[in-house]
Tab-separated table of C-alpha atoms in Angstrom:
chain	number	residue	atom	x	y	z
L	9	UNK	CA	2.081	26.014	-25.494
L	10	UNK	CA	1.216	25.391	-21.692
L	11	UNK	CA	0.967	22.201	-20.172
L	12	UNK	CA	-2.485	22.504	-19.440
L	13	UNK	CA	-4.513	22.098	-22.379
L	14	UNK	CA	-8.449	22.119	-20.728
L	15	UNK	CA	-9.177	25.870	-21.760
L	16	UNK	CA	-7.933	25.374	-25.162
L	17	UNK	CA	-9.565	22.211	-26.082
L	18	UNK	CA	-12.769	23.257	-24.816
L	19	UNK	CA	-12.497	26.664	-26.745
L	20	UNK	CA	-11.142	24.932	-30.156
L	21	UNK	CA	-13.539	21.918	-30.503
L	22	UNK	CA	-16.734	22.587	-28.264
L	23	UNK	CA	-18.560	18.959	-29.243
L	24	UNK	CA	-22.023	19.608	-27.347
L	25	UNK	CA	-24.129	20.005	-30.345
L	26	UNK	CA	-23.068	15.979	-30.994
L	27	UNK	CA	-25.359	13.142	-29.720
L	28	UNK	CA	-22.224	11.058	-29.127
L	29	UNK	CA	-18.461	11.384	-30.251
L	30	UNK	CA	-16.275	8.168	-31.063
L	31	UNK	CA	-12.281	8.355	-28.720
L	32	UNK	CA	-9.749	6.820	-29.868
L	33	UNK	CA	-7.411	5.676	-27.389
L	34	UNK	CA	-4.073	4.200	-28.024
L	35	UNK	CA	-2.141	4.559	-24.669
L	36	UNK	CA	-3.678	4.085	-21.309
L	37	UNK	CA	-7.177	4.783	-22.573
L	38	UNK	CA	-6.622	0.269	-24.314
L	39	UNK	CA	-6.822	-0.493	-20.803
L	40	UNK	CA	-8.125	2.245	-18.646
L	41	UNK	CA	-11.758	3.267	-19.656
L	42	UNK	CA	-12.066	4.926	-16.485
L	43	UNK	CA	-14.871	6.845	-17.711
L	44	UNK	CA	-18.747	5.721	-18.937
L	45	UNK	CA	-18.945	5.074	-22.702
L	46	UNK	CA	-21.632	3.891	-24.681
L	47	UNK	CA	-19.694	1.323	-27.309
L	48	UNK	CA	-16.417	0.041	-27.135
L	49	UNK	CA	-14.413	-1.160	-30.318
L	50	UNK	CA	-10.871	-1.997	-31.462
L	51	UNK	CA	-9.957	0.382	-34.181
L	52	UNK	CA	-6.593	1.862	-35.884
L	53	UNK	CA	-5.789	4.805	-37.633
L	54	UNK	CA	-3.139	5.516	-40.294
L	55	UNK	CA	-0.134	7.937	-40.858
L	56	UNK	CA	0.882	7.550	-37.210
L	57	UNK	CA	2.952	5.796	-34.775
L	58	UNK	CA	3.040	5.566	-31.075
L	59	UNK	CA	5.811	7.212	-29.591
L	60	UNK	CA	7.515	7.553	-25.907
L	61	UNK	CA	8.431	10.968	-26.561
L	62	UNK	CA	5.772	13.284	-23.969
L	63	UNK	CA	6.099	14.206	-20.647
L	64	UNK	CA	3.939	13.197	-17.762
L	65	UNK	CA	3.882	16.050	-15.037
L	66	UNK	CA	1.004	14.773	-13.274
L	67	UNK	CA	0.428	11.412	-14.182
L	68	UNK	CA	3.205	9.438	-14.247
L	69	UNK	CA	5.869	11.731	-13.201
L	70	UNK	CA	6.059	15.083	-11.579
L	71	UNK	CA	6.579	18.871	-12.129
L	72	UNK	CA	9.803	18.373	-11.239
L	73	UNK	CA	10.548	14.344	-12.691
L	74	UNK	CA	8.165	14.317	-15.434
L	75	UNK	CA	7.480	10.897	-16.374
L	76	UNK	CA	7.265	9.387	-20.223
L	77	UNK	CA	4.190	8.657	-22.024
L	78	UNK	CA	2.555	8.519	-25.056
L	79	UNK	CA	1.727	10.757	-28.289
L	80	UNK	CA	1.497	10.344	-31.673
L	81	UNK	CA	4.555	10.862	-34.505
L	82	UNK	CA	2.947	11.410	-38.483
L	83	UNK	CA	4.538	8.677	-40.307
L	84	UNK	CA	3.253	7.771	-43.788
L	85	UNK	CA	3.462	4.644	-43.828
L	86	UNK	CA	2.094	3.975	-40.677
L	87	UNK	CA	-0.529	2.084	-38.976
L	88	UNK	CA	-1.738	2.157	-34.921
L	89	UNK	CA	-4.170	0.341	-33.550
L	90	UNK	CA	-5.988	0.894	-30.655
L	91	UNK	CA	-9.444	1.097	-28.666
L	92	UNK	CA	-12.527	3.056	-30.150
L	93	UNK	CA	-15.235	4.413	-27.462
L	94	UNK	CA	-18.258	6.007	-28.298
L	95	UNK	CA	-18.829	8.625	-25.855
L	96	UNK	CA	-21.015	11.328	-24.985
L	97	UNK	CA	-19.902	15.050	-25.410
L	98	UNK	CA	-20.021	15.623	-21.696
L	99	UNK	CA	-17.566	12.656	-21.188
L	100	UNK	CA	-15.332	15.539	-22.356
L	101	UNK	CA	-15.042	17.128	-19.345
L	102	UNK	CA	-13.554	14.674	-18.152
L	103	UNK	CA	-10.994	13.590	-20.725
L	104	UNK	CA	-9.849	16.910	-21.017
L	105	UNK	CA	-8.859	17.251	-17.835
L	106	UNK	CA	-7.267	13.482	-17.383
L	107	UNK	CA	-5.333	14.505	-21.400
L	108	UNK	CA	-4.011	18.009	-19.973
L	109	UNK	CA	-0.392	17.661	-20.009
L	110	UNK	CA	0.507	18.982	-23.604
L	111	UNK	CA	-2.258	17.076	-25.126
L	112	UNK	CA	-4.917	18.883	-27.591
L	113	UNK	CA	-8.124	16.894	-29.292
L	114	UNK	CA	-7.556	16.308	-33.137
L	115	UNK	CA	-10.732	14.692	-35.470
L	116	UNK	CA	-9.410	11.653	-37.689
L	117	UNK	CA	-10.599	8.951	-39.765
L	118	UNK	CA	-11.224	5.547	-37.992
L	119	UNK	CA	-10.572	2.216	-39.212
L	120	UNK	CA	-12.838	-0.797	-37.483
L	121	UNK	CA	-10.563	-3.546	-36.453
L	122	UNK	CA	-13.420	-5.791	-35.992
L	123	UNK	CA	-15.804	-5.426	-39.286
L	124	UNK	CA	-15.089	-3.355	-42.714
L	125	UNK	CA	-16.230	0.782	-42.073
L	126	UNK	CA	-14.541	3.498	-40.533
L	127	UNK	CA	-16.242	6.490	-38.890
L	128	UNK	CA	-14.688	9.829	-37.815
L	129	UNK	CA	-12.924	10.163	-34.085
L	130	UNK	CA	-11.303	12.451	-31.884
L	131	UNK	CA	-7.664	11.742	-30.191
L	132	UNK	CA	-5.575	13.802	-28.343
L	133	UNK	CA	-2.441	14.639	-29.191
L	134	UNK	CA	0.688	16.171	-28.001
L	135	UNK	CA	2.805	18.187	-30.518
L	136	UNK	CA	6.376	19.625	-30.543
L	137	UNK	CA	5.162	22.236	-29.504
L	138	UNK	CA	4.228	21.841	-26.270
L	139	UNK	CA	5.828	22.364	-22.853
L	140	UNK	CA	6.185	19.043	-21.922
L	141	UNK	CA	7.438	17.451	-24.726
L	142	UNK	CA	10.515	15.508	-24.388
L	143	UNK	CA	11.500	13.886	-27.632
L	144	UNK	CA	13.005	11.058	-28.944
L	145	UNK	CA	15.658	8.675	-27.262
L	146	UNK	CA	17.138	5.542	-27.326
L	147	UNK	CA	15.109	2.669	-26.252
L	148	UNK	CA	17.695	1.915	-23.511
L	149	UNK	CA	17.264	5.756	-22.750
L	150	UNK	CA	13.514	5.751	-22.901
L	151	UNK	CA	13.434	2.752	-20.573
L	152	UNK	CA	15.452	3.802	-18.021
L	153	UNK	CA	13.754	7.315	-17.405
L	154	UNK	CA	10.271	5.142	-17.262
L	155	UNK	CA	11.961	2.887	-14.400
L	156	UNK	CA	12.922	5.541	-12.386
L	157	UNK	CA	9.647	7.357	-13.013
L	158	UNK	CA	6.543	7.619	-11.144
L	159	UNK	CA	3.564	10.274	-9.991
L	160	UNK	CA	-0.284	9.876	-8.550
L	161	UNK	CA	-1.207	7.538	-10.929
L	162	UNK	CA	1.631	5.267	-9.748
L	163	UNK	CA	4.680	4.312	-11.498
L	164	UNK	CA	5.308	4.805	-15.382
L	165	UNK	CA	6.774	1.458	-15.542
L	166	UNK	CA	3.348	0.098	-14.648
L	167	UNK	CA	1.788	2.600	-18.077
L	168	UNK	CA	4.145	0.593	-20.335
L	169	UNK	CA	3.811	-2.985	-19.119
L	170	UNK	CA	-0.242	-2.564	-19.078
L	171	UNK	CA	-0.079	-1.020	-22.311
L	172	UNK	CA	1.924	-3.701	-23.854
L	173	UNK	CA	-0.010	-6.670	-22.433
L	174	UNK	CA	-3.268	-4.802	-23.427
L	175	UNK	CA	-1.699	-4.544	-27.575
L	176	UNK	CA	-0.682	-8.408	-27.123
L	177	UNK	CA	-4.312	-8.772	-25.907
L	178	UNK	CA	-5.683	-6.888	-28.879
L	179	UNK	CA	-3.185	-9.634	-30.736
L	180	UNK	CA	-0.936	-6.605	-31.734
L	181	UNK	CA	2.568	-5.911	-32.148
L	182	UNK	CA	4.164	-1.902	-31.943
L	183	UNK	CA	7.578	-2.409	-32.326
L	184	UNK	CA	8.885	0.603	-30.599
L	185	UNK	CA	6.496	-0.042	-27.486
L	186	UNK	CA	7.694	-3.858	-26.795
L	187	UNK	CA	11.777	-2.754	-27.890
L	188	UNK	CA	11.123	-0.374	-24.770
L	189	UNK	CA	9.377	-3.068	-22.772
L	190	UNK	CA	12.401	-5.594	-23.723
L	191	UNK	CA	14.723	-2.813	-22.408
L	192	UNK	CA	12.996	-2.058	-19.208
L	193	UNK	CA	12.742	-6.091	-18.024
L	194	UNK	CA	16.488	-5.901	-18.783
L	195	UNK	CA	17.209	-3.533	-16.142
């Protein structure tokens, strides 16, 4: 699959006969709403983990030094907690453009951090299968490709740090995310 997901997303889950559409963000999109939302709650979802394993090509890194961000690994037993945003379906156009690198929308179950319920969400994630996956690594490996990474967003080290003071914030702990943090103070 291409990097650039837009065409696809838009052609796979069109979302304009919705009023509004709940996001769940659990990278940048804890601590960048850089778009206009209607609602804003902490959520989590279950059967995933976070995972340093994508490519940024035009983020964080480049075409040519792709930096390392964010996607989602299945795992059973797993639980991820993030930020929730109720957003309209136009907001889409956005998102899709800002989630391009590898990343494609997928509807899931929400959990409310903040009061019992759950509702159904959209996330984007970015497979295998995609052309800018990277995999797994070490920590120390992982770390050390985010230090020496950067793009027009500005440097990747600056995507981990935010995104680990924003969990701490949110008064939770991802163990792989704050190993790689521990790593990357330690070089």
């Amino acid at each position: 699959m291409s990097h650039n997901t837009i065409a696809i997303n838009q052609q796979r889950q069109p979302l304009n006969h919705l009023k509004s559409v709940w996001l769940f963000g659990y990278g940048s999109l804890i601590y960048k709403a850089d778009f206009a939302y209607l609602n804003r709650r902490p959520a989590c979802i279950y059967g995933w983990q976070r995972r340093f394993w994508q490519g940024s090509h035009d983020h964080r890194g480049t075409p040519e030094a792709p930096g390392r961000v964010l996607t989602l690994v299945e795992t059973a037993t797993a639980r991820c907690a993030g930020m929730a945003y109720e957003v309209t379906p136009d907001t889409f156009e956005y998102l899709d453009h800002r989630e391009k690198n590898g990343y494609l929308r997928v509807f899931t179950t929400l959990h409310w951090l903040d009061t019992p319920g759950q509702t159904e969400g959209v996330l984007y994630l970015a497979s295998a299968d995609n052309a800018a996956y990277l995999g797994p690594e070490s920590d120390t490996a992982i770390a050390a490709h985010i230090a020496r990474s950067q793009g027009p967003s500005g440097e990747n080290s600056e995507y981990l740090l935010k995104l680990a003071a924003a969990l701490r914030e949110m008064n939770e702990h991802d163990e792989h995310v704050f190993a790689i943090e521990q790593a990357l103070l330690k070089l």
